[in-house]
């Protein structure tokens, strides 16, 4: 089997690469060399460290998505404006690379009002839609910055970003709650917290310190506290994103266990939810972007 | 002038001491030796480093309030339960101290339902009420963990804690917003954000990333972004604490500039607000606690 191209998902905290033949994965590799971990001039080296073994005599196409296309990234790939198909334009070529590669970065999407941006998710959305012509509905992409995306007629109509994952990380690792929230999980506590947050979302600010106080006064299992914190934050997100998901067909694309948590919360509200494979979506989207490259090359 | 006793406010991140004669300040000192900065057996040394110059031949009373009375503190001063006067019991004596001092720690307050705790604020409340017999109303103590306290007939009836200050610090210093929110302030942006958060508190989770996206797409003055972040978080706190403050007489005790920010937000809602001096309240409360010590000694 011959490696034809290399797919890359390059975010703030991770770098993943796949050796591809068409849509078939021949090999894969990953490292912690995310945007935040490498110097401005370190992109090519970080990538070659991972993929050098896959290179040969012919020039190899590398197609990347994610924060690598930000202004502080390898090459700036300016946002496309919504409403738009998720990947409307050919990826931006990285200038002056190692002669063994031709590297491209997929542009992100921007929304003027309310202001919002995405980088990486547009590729997953394109990949998800590639096999679902005329799919209309809502795509939720949970993560550090969770996206809710309205899709109609193969276009991203609008989207909204929530910092739920990042806030969960800060509160559970770096706030006074770190003494209370560590390991474990409790399904019932999560479900209760989601319902509580959805019914009285304005109380979020009051509930958080309550986790610490409950622990101090009554003792509280760390898994119960962790599930409650997650439930409060995801519940608050669902309260704010209700205009997106209420009564809609919903697909979740993301980390498997996080996707399942979101699915539980949404099903609890009577929503119909499908979980899509995150890696498959990314690779199908990058393949589509690669085809745009070849059309314009 | 002879130093009669030493007042100490000892929190998680600070240590402040005052050399007192009755209710008169003769000298003051402070250091960064808060609870989080010193080892478990380092309390006495951290204090003596600050107050040793004030000690003489007679044994000196030291009366402290704050997190120093927590289980991980110098001596555990178990919480008193509300409803209760703010300092119902004599402070707890620290065992086996340097012979030049007799050290005491004021107990905090706890609330069973909903679970909540305070340490330090009870002393400020006692000091504030010392000169206001029969004052009924709401005391707001803004800070890392802001407290809203209902006072009636000289007792703390109930209270609620909000992590607003800690969340503001985490988001502005350690999240993706750190690139957007640094220095400066804008009164109009703050007022608008408070009003926005109060009218649609469930949208908080969506507004935060919007600060970053606005900066990326349109550019945004750092002071405007900082004031907006503060306004969103304080607005969310006011939405959750509305049952406390609506239609009530309100006193704010805390850092001067933070107190003024809360006052602006509350006055915007038509509330009547008084700002009380934080240090005076602390010292008057510690004097009251010292008198309890002498009654039982």
Coordinates of C-alpha atoms in Angstrom, one line a residue:
Chain A
X1 CA 0.0 0.0 0.0
X2 CA 1.3 3.4 -1.0
X3 CA 0.9 6.5 1.1
X4 CA -0.8 9.1 -1.1
X5 CA -1.3 12.0 1.3
X6 CA -1.0 12.9 5.0
X7 CA -4.0 14.1 7.0
X8 CA -3.2 16.4 10.0
X9 CA -5.4 17.6 12.9
X10 CA -3.4 20.3 14.7
X11 CA -5.0 22.0 17.6
X12 CA -3.9 24.1 20.6
X13 CA -2.7 21.1 22.7
X14 CA -2.3 18.2 20.2
X15 CA -0.9 17.2 16.9
X16 CA -2.3 14.1 15.1
X17 CA -1.3 12.7 11.7
X18 CA -2.6 9.9 9.5
X19 CA -0.8 8.3 6.5
X20 CA -3.6 8.0 3.9
X21 CA -4.3 6.2 0.7
X22 CA -7.5 7.8 -0.6
X23 CA -9.8 7.5 2.4
X24 CA -8.0 4.5 3.9
X25 CA -5.8 4.9 7.0
X26 CA -2.4 3.2 6.5
X27 CA -0.7 4.5 9.6
X28 CA -1.1 7.1 12.3
X29 CA 0.9 9.1 14.8
X30 CA 0.4 11.8 17.4
X31 CA 2.4 14.0 19.7
X32 CA 1.8 16.8 22.3
X33 CA 3.2 19.4 20.0
X34 CA 0.1 21.6 19.9
X35 CA 0.2 25.3 19.0
X36 CA 0.7 26.2 22.6
X37 CA 3.7 23.9 23.0
X38 CA 6.0 24.9 20.1
X39 CA 7.8 28.1 19.2
X40 CA 6.5 30.2 16.2
X41 CA 9.2 28.8 13.9
X42 CA 8.8 25.2 15.2
X43 CA 5.8 24.0 13.1
X44 CA 7.6 22.2 10.3
X45 CA 10.0 20.5 12.7
X46 CA 7.2 19.3 15.0
X47 CA 5.4 17.9 12.0
X48 CA 8.4 16.3 10.4
X49 CA 9.3 14.6 13.8
X50 CA 6.0 12.8 13.4
X51 CA 5.7 12.1 9.7
X52 CA 9.3 11.9 8.4
X53 CA 9.1 8.1 8.2
X54 CA 6.2 8.4 5.8
X55 CA 8.0 10.6 3.2
X56 CA 9.8 9.2 0.1
X57 CA 11.0 10.4 -3.3
X58 CA 7.8 12.0 -4.5
X59 CA 6.5 15.2 -3.1
X60 CA 3.8 14.4 -0.4
X61 CA 0.6 16.4 0.1
X62 CA -0.1 17.3 3.8
X63 CA -3.5 18.7 4.5
X64 CA -4.0 20.1 8.0
X65 CA -7.0 21.6 9.9
X66 CA -7.3 23.4 13.3
X67 CA -5.6 26.2 15.1
X68 CA -2.5 25.7 13.0
X69 CA -4.3 28.1 10.5
X70 CA -4.5 30.9 13.1
X71 CA -2.6 34.2 12.8
X72 CA 0.0 32.7 15.2
X73 CA 0.0 29.4 13.4
X74 CA 2.1 27.9 10.6
X75 CA 0.3 29.9 7.9
X76 CA -2.7 32.1 8.4
X77 CA -5.7 30.7 6.6
X78 CA -8.3 33.5 6.8
X79 CA -11.8 32.6 7.9
X80 CA -14.6 32.1 5.5
X81 CA -17.9 33.9 6.5
X82 CA -21.1 32.0 7.2
X83 CA -23.6 31.2 5.8
X84 CA -21.4 28.9 3.7
X85 CA -20.6 25.3 3.0
X86 CA -18.1 24.3 5.7
X87 CA -15.1 24.2 3.5
X88 CA -15.8 26.6 0.6
X89 CA -12.3 27.4 -0.5
X90 CA -9.1 25.5 -1.3
X91 CA -6.8 25.2 1.7
X92 CA -4.0 27.8 2.0
X93 CA -0.5 26.5 1.0
X94 CA 2.3 26.9 3.5
X95 CA 5.2 28.7 1.8
X96 CA 8.8 27.6 1.7
X97 CA 8.4 24.1 3.2
X98 CA 10.8 21.2 3.1
X99 CA 10.9 20.1 -0.6
X100 CA 9.5 16.7 0.3
X101 CA 6.1 18.1 1.3
X102 CA 3.4 20.4 -0.1
X103 CA 1.5 21.5 3.0
X104 CA -2.0 23.1 3.1
X105 CA -4.1 24.4 5.9
X106 CA -7.9 24.5 5.8
X107 CA -9.5 27.9 6.6
X108 CA -11.8 28.3 9.6
X109 CA -15.3 29.9 9.6
X110 CA -16.3 33.2 11.1
X111 CA -19.7 34.7 12.0
X112 CA -20.2 38.5 12.1
X113 CA -23.2 38.6 14.5
X114 CA -22.9 37.5 17.1
X115 CA -19.2 37.4 16.6
X116 CA -17.9 33.8 16.6
X117 CA -15.1 31.8 15.0
X118 CA -14.1 28.1 14.6
X119 CA -11.0 26.3 13.3
X120 CA -11.0 22.6 12.8
X121 CA -14.7 22.0 13.4
X122 CA -15.5 23.1 9.9
X123 CA -13.5 20.2 8.6
X124 CA -15.3 17.7 10.8
X125 CA -18.7 19.2 9.7
X126 CA -17.7 18.9 6.1
X127 CA -16.7 15.2 6.7
X128 CA -19.9 14.4 8.5
X129 CA -22.0 16.0 5.8
X130 CA -20.0 14.3 3.0
X131 CA -21.9 11.1 3.5
X132 CA -25.3 12.7 4.4
X133 CA -26.6 14.7 1.4
X134 CA -29.4 17.1 2.4
X135 CA -28.9 16.5 6.1
X136 CA -30.5 19.4 8.0
X137 CA -30.1 19.8 11.8
X138 CA -27.8 20.8 14.6
X139 CA -24.2 19.6 15.1
X140 CA -22.8 19.8 18.6
X141 CA -19.0 19.5 18.7
X142 CA -18.1 19.2 22.4
X143 CA -14.6 20.0 23.6
X144 CA -12.5 22.7 25.2
X145 CA -14.6 25.2 23.3
X146 CA -17.9 23.5 22.4
X147 CA -19.6 24.5 19.2
X148 CA -23.3 24.4 18.4
X149 CA -23.8 24.6 14.6
X150 CA -27.0 25.0 12.6
X151 CA -26.8 23.2 9.2
X152 CA -29.2 23.5 6.4
X153 CA -28.9 22.8 2.7
X154 CA -25.3 21.6 3.2
X155 CA -24.4 25.0 4.6
X156 CA -23.4 26.2 8.1
X157 CA -26.1 28.8 8.7
X158 CA -24.9 29.9 12.2
X159 CA -23.0 28.7 15.2
X160 CA -22.2 29.6 18.8
X161 CA -19.2 28.7 21.0
X162 CA -19.2 27.8 24.7
X163 CA -16.1 27.7 26.9
X164 CA -17.6 24.9 29.0
X165 CA -14.7 22.5 28.6
X166 CA -12.1 25.1 29.5
X167 CA -14.1 26.4 32.4
X168 CA -14.6 22.8 33.7
X169 CA -10.8 22.3 33.5
X170 CA -10.0 25.6 35.3
X171 CA -12.5 25.0 38.1
X172 CA -11.7 21.4 38.7
X173 CA -7.9 21.8 38.5
X174 CA -7.1 25.3 39.6
X175 CA -9.9 26.8 41.7
X176 CA -10.9 26.1 45.4
X177 CA -13.0 23.3 44.0
X178 CA -9.9 21.2 43.2
X179 CA -10.0 19.9 46.8
X180 CA -13.5 18.7 46.2
X181 CA -13.6 17.6 42.6
X182 CA -10.9 15.1 41.5
X183 CA -11.6 11.6 40.1
X184 CA -14.7 9.5 39.5
X185 CA -18.2 10.0 38.2
X186 CA -21.8 9.5 39.2
X187 CA -24.6 9.3 36.6
X188 CA -27.4 10.2 38.9
X189 CA -25.6 13.3 40.3
X190 CA -24.9 14.4 36.7
X191 CA -28.5 14.0 35.6
X192 CA -29.8 15.9 38.6
X193 CA -27.3 18.8 38.1
X194 CA -28.2 19.1 34.4
X195 CA -31.9 19.3 35.2
X196 CA -31.3 21.8 38.0
X197 CA -29.2 24.1 35.9
X198 CA -31.7 23.9 33.0
X199 CA -34.6 24.8 35.2
X200 CA -32.9 27.7 37.0
X201 CA -29.9 28.7 34.9
X202 CA -29.5 32.0 36.6
X203 CA -28.4 30.1 39.8
X204 CA -25.2 28.7 38.2
X205 CA -23.0 31.2 40.0
X206 CA -24.4 30.2 43.4
X207 CA -24.2 26.4 42.8
X208 CA -20.4 26.2 42.3
X209 CA -19.2 27.2 45.7
X210 CA -22.0 25.0 47.1
X211 CA -20.0 22.0 45.9
X212 CA -17.1 23.0 48.2
X213 CA -19.3 23.9 51.1
X214 CA -21.2 20.5 50.8
X215 CA -17.9 18.7 50.9
X216 CA -16.6 20.7 54.0
X217 CA -19.8 20.3 56.0
X218 CA -21.1 16.9 55.0
X219 CA -18.3 15.2 53.1
X220 CA -19.0 14.5 49.4
X221 CA -17.8 11.7 47.2
X222 CA -15.3 13.2 44.7
X223 CA -17.1 11.5 41.7
X224 CA -20.4 12.9 42.8
X225 CA -18.9 16.4 43.0
X226 CA -17.2 16.1 39.6
X227 CA -20.4 14.9 37.9
X228 CA -22.3 17.7 39.6
X229 CA -19.8 20.3 38.4
X230 CA -20.0 18.9 34.8
X231 CA -23.8 18.8 35.0
X232 CA -24.1 22.4 36.2
X233 CA -21.8 23.6 33.4
X234 CA -23.3 21.5 30.6
X235 CA -26.8 22.3 31.9
X236 CA -26.0 26.0 31.7
X237 CA -24.7 25.5 28.2
X238 CA -27.9 23.6 27.2
X239 CA -29.9 26.5 28.7
X240 CA -28.1 29.0 26.5
X241 CA -28.1 26.8 23.4
X242 CA -31.7 25.8 23.7
X243 CA -32.7 27.8 20.6
X244 CA -30.3 25.7 18.7
X245 CA -31.3 22.2 19.7
X246 CA -34.9 22.3 20.8
X247 CA -37.0 20.2 18.5
X248 CA -34.1 19.6 16.1
X249 CA -32.2 16.6 14.8
X250 CA -28.8 16.6 16.6
X251 CA -25.5 15.0 15.8
X252 CA -22.6 15.0 18.2
X253 CA -19.0 14.9 16.9
X254 CA -16.2 14.8 19.5
X255 CA -14.3 12.7 22.0
X256 CA -16.2 9.5 22.6
X257 CA -16.8 9.8 26.4
X258 CA -17.5 13.5 26.3
X259 CA -20.0 12.9 23.4
X260 CA -21.8 10.3 25.5
X261 CA -22.1 12.8 28.4
X262 CA -23.6 15.4 26.1
X263 CA -25.9 12.7 24.6
X264 CA -27.2 11.7 28.1
X265 CA -27.9 15.3 29.0
X266 CA -29.7 16.0 25.7
X267 CA -31.7 12.7 25.8
X268 CA -32.8 13.7 29.3
X269 CA -34.5 16.7 27.6
X270 CA -36.2 14.5 25.1
X271 CA -33.9 15.3 22.2
X272 CA -33.0 12.9 19.4
X273 CA -29.3 12.5 19.3
X274 CA -26.8 10.7 17.1
X275 CA -23.1 10.3 17.9
X276 CA -20.8 10.5 14.9
X277 CA -17.2 9.3 14.8
X278 CA -14.9 12.2 15.3
X279 CA -11.8 10.8 13.5
X280 CA -13.8 9.6 10.5
X281 CA -15.4 13.1 10.3
X282 CA -12.0 14.8 10.4
X283 CA -10.5 12.5 7.8
X284 CA -13.4 12.7 5.4
X285 CA -13.3 16.5 5.7
X286 CA -9.6 16.7 5.1
X287 CA -10.0 14.4 2.0
X288 CA -12.6 16.8 0.7
X289 CA -10.2 19.7 1.3
X290 CA -7.4 17.8 -0.4
X291 CA -9.7 17.4 -3.5
X292 CA -10.2 21.2 -3.6
X293 CA -6.4 21.5 -3.5
X294 CA -6.1 19.3 -6.5
X295 CA -8.8 21.1 -8.5
X296 CA -7.0 24.4 -8.1
X297 CA -3.4 23.2 -8.3
Chain B
X1 CA 1.3 54.7 73.4
X2 CA 1.3 51.1 74.5
X3 CA 0.4 48.2 72.2
X4 CA -2.4 46.3 74.0
X5 CA -3.2 43.6 71.5
X6 CA -2.6 42.6 67.9
X7 CA -5.4 42.2 65.3
X8 CA -4.8 39.8 62.4
X9 CA -6.6 39.2 59.2
X10 CA -5.2 35.9 57.7
X11 CA -6.6 34.7 54.5
X12 CA -5.7 32.3 51.7
X13 CA -3.4 34.8 49.9
X14 CA -2.6 37.5 52.5
X15 CA -1.6 38.2 56.1
X16 CA -2.3 41.6 57.7
X17 CA -1.6 42.6 61.2
X18 CA -2.3 45.7 63.2
X19 CA -0.8 46.8 66.6
X20 CA -3.8 48.1 68.6
X21 CA -4.5 50.1 71.7
X22 CA -8.2 49.5 72.3
X23 CA -9.8 50.4 68.9
X24 CA -6.9 52.7 67.9
X25 CA -4.3 51.5 65.3
X26 CA -0.7 52.2 66.4
X27 CA 1.0 50.3 63.6
X28 CA 0.4 47.9 60.8
X29 CA 2.2 45.4 58.7
X30 CA 1.4 42.9 56.0
X31 CA 3.0 40.1 54.0
X32 CA 2.1 37.6 51.3
X33 CA 2.2 34.7 53.8
X34 CA -1.3 33.6 53.2
X35 CA -2.5 30.1 54.0
X36 CA -1.6 28.9 50.5
X37 CA 1.9 30.2 50.7
X38 CA 3.2 28.6 53.9
X39 CA 3.8 25.1 55.1
X40 CA 1.5 23.5 57.7
X41 CA 3.9 24.2 60.5
X42 CA 4.9 27.6 59.3
X43 CA 2.1 29.7 60.8
X44 CA 3.8 31.0 63.9
X45 CA 7.0 31.8 62.1
X46 CA 5.1 33.7 59.4
X47 CA 3.2 35.7 62.0
X48 CA 6.3 36.4 64.2
X49 CA 8.2 37.6 61.1
X50 CA 5.6 40.3 60.9
X51 CA 4.8 41.3 64.5
X52 CA 8.0 40.4 66.5
X53 CA 8.9 44.1 66.8
X54 CA 5.6 44.8 68.6
X55 CA 6.3 42.2 71.4
X56 CA 7.7 43.0 74.8
X57 CA 7.9 41.7 78.3
X58 CA 4.2 41.1 78.9
X59 CA 2.2 38.4 77.1
X60 CA 0.5 39.9 74.1
X61 CA -3.0 38.8 72.9
X62 CA -3.2 38.1 69.2
X63 CA -6.7 37.8 67.7
X64 CA -7.0 36.5 64.1
X65 CA -9.8 35.8 61.7
X66 CA -10.0 34.2 58.3
X67 CA -8.9 30.9 56.7
X68 CA -6.3 30.6 59.4
X69 CA -9.1 28.9 61.4
X70 CA -9.7 26.2 58.8
X71 CA -8.9 22.5 59.3
X72 CA -5.6 23.1 57.4
X73 CA -4.9 26.3 59.3
X74 CA -3.0 27.2 62.5
X75 CA -5.8 25.9 64.8
X76 CA -9.2 24.6 63.7
X77 CA -11.9 26.9 64.9
X78 CA -15.2 25.0 64.2
X79 CA -18.0 26.8 62.4
X80 CA -20.9 28.2 64.3
X81 CA -24.3 27.5 62.7
X82 CA -26.6 30.2 61.4
X83 CA -29.0 31.8 62.4
X84 CA -26.7 33.3 64.9
X85 CA -25.0 36.6 65.8
X86 CA -21.9 36.7 63.7
X87 CA -19.4 35.9 66.4
X88 CA -21.3 34.0 69.1
X89 CA -18.5 32.2 70.8
X90 CA -15.1 33.1 72.2
X91 CA -12.2 32.6 69.7
X92 CA -10.3 29.3 69.9
X93 CA -6.9 29.5 71.5
X94 CA -3.9 28.3 69.5
X95 CA -2.1 25.7 71.7
X96 CA 1.7 25.7 72.5
X97 CA 2.6 29.1 71.0
X98 CA 5.7 31.2 71.6
X99 CA 5.4 32.3 75.3
X100 CA 5.3 36.0 74.3
X101 CA 1.9 35.6 72.7
X102 CA -1.6 34.2 73.5
X103 CA -3.1 33.6 70.0
X104 CA -6.8 33.2 69.2
X105 CA -8.7 32.4 66.1
X106 CA -12.4 33.5 65.4
X107 CA -14.7 30.7 64.3
X108 CA -16.4 31.0 60.9
X109 CA -20.1 30.4 60.2
X110 CA -21.8 27.5 58.5
X111 CA -25.2 27.1 56.9
X112 CA -26.8 23.7 56.6
X113 CA -29.2 24.3 53.7
X114 CA -28.1 25.2 51.2
X115 CA -24.7 24.2 52.4
X116 CA -22.4 27.2 52.7
X117 CA -19.5 28.5 54.9
X118 CA -17.6 31.7 55.6
X119 CA -14.4 32.5 57.5
X120 CA -13.3 36.0 58.1
X121 CA -16.5 37.7 56.8
X122 CA -18.3 37.0 60.1
X123 CA -15.8 39.2 61.8
X124 CA -16.4 42.1 59.4
X125 CA -20.1 41.7 59.8
X126 CA -19.8 41.8 63.6
X127 CA -17.7 44.9 63.3
X128 CA -20.1 46.6 60.9
X129 CA -23.0 45.8 63.2
X130 CA -21.2 46.9 66.3
X131 CA -22.0 50.6 65.6
X132 CA -25.4 50.0 64.0
X133 CA -27.8 48.5 66.6
X134 CA -30.9 47.0 65.1
X135 CA -29.6 47.3 61.5
X136 CA -31.6 45.0 59.2
X137 CA -30.6 44.4 55.6
X138 CA -28.2 42.7 53.3
X139 CA -24.4 42.8 53.5
X140 CA -22.5 42.1 50.3
X141 CA -18.8 41.2 50.9
X142 CA -17.2 41.1 47.4
X143 CA -13.9 39.3 46.8
X144 CA -12.5 36.0 45.6
X145 CA -15.6 34.3 47.0
X146 CA -18.2 37.0 47.3
X147 CA -20.8 36.6 50.2
X148 CA -24.3 37.8 50.3
X149 CA -25.6 37.9 53.9
X150 CA -29.1 38.5 55.2
X151 CA -29.0 40.2 58.6
X152 CA -31.9 40.7 60.9
X153 CA -32.1 41.4 64.7
X154 CA -28.3 41.5 64.9
X155 CA -28.2 37.9 63.6
X156 CA -26.9 36.4 60.3
X157 CA -30.1 34.7 59.1
X158 CA -28.7 33.2 55.9
X159 CA -25.9 33.7 53.3
X160 CA -24.7 32.6 49.9
X161 CA -21.3 32.4 48.4
X162 CA -20.4 33.2 44.7
X163 CA -17.0 32.3 43.1
X164 CA -17.2 35.4 40.9
X165 CA -13.8 36.9 41.8
X166 CA -12.0 33.6 41.5
X167 CA -13.7 32.8 38.1
X168 CA -12.8 36.3 36.9
X169 CA -9.2 35.7 37.8
X170 CA -9.1 32.3 36.1
X171 CA -10.8 33.5 32.9
X172 CA -8.8 36.7 32.6
X173 CA -5.4 35.2 33.4
X174 CA -5.5 31.6 32.4
X175 CA -8.1 31.0 29.8
X176 CA -8.2 31.8 26.0
X177 CA -9.6 35.2 27.1
X178 CA -6.2 36.2 28.5
X179 CA -5.2 37.4 25.0
X180 CA -8.3 39.6 24.9
X181 CA -8.7 40.8 28.5
X182 CA -5.7 42.5 30.1
X183 CA -5.6 46.0 31.5
X184 CA -8.1 48.9 31.5
X185 CA -11.7 49.5 32.2
X186 CA -14.8 51.0 30.5
X187 CA -17.7 52.1 32.6
X188 CA -20.3 52.0 29.8
X189 CA -19.2 48.5 28.7
X190 CA -19.5 47.3 32.3
X191 CA -23.0 48.7 32.7
X192 CA -24.2 47.2 29.4
X193 CA -22.8 43.8 30.3
X194 CA -24.4 43.8 33.7
X195 CA -27.8 44.7 32.3
X196 CA -27.4 42.1 29.5
X197 CA -26.5 39.3 32.0
X198 CA -29.3 40.3 34.4
X199 CA -31.9 40.3 31.6
X200 CA -30.8 37.0 30.1
X201 CA -28.7 35.2 32.7
X202 CA -29.0 31.8 30.9
X203 CA -26.8 33.3 28.1
X204 CA -23.7 33.7 30.3
X205 CA -22.0 30.6 28.9
X206 CA -22.4 31.9 25.3
X207 CA -21.2 35.4 26.1
X208 CA -17.7 34.5 27.3
X209 CA -16.2 33.2 24.1
X210 CA -17.9 36.0 22.3
X211 CA -15.4 38.4 23.9
X212 CA -12.5 36.5 22.2
X213 CA -14.3 36.2 18.9
X214 CA -15.1 39.9 18.9
X215 CA -11.5 40.7 19.5
X216 CA -10.4 38.4 16.7
X217 CA -12.9 39.6 14.1
X218 CA -13.2 43.3 14.9
X219 CA -10.5 44.1 17.4
X220 CA -11.6 45.1 20.9
X221 CA -10.1 47.5 23.4
X222 CA -8.7 45.4 26.3
X223 CA -10.4 47.6 28.9
X224 CA -13.7 47.2 27.2
X225 CA -13.3 43.5 27.1
X226 CA -12.2 43.4 30.8
X227 CA -15.2 45.5 31.9
X228 CA -17.5 43.3 29.9
X229 CA -16.1 40.1 31.4
X230 CA -16.6 41.6 34.9
X231 CA -20.0 42.8 34.0
X232 CA -21.2 39.4 32.7
X233 CA -19.9 37.7 35.8
X234 CA -21.2 40.2 38.3
X235 CA -24.5 40.4 36.4
X236 CA -24.9 36.7 36.6
X237 CA -24.1 36.9 40.4
X238 CA -26.8 39.6 40.8
X239 CA -29.3 37.5 38.9
X240 CA -28.7 34.6 41.3
X241 CA -28.6 36.8 44.4
X242 CA -31.6 38.8 43.5
X243 CA -33.8 37.2 46.2
X244 CA -31.3 38.6 48.6
X245 CA -30.9 42.2 47.5
X246 CA -34.2 43.1 45.7
X247 CA -36.0 45.9 47.7
X248 CA -33.5 45.6 50.6
X249 CA -31.1 48.0 52.3
X250 CA -27.6 47.0 51.2
X251 CA -24.2 47.5 52.7
X252 CA -21.0 46.5 50.8
X253 CA -17.8 45.6 52.7
X254 CA -14.7 44.9 50.8
X255 CA -11.8 46.2 48.7
X256 CA -12.6 49.8 47.9
X257 CA -12.5 49.6 44.1
X258 CA -14.3 46.3 43.9
X259 CA -17.0 47.6 46.3
X260 CA -17.5 50.6 44.0
X261 CA -17.9 48.3 41.0
X262 CA -20.6 46.3 42.9
X263 CA -22.2 49.6 44.0
X264 CA -22.5 50.8 40.4
X265 CA -24.1 47.5 39.3
X266 CA -26.6 47.5 42.1
X267 CA -27.5 51.2 41.8
X268 CA -28.1 50.5 38.1
X269 CA -30.9 48.2 39.4
X270 CA -32.3 50.9 41.5
X271 CA -30.9 49.5 44.8
X272 CA -29.9 51.7 47.7
X273 CA -26.3 50.9 48.6
X274 CA -23.9 52.0 51.3
X275 CA -20.1 51.2 51.2
X276 CA -18.6 50.4 54.6
X277 CA -14.9 50.6 55.4
X278 CA -13.5 47.1 55.2
X279 CA -10.5 47.5 57.6
X280 CA -12.6 49.4 60.2
X281 CA -15.2 46.6 60.1
X282 CA -12.5 43.9 60.5
X283 CA -10.8 45.7 63.4
X284 CA -14.1 46.4 65.2
X285 CA -15.1 42.7 64.8
X286 CA -11.7 41.5 66.1
X287 CA -12.0 43.9 69.1
X288 CA -15.4 42.4 69.8
X289 CA -13.9 38.9 69.6
X290 CA -11.1 39.9 71.9
X291 CA -13.6 41.1 74.5
X292 CA -15.2 37.6 74.3
X293 CA -11.8 36.2 75.0
X294 CA -11.3 38.2 78.1
X295 CA -14.8 37.4 79.4
X296 CA -14.0 33.7 79.3
X297 CA -10.3 33.9 80.2

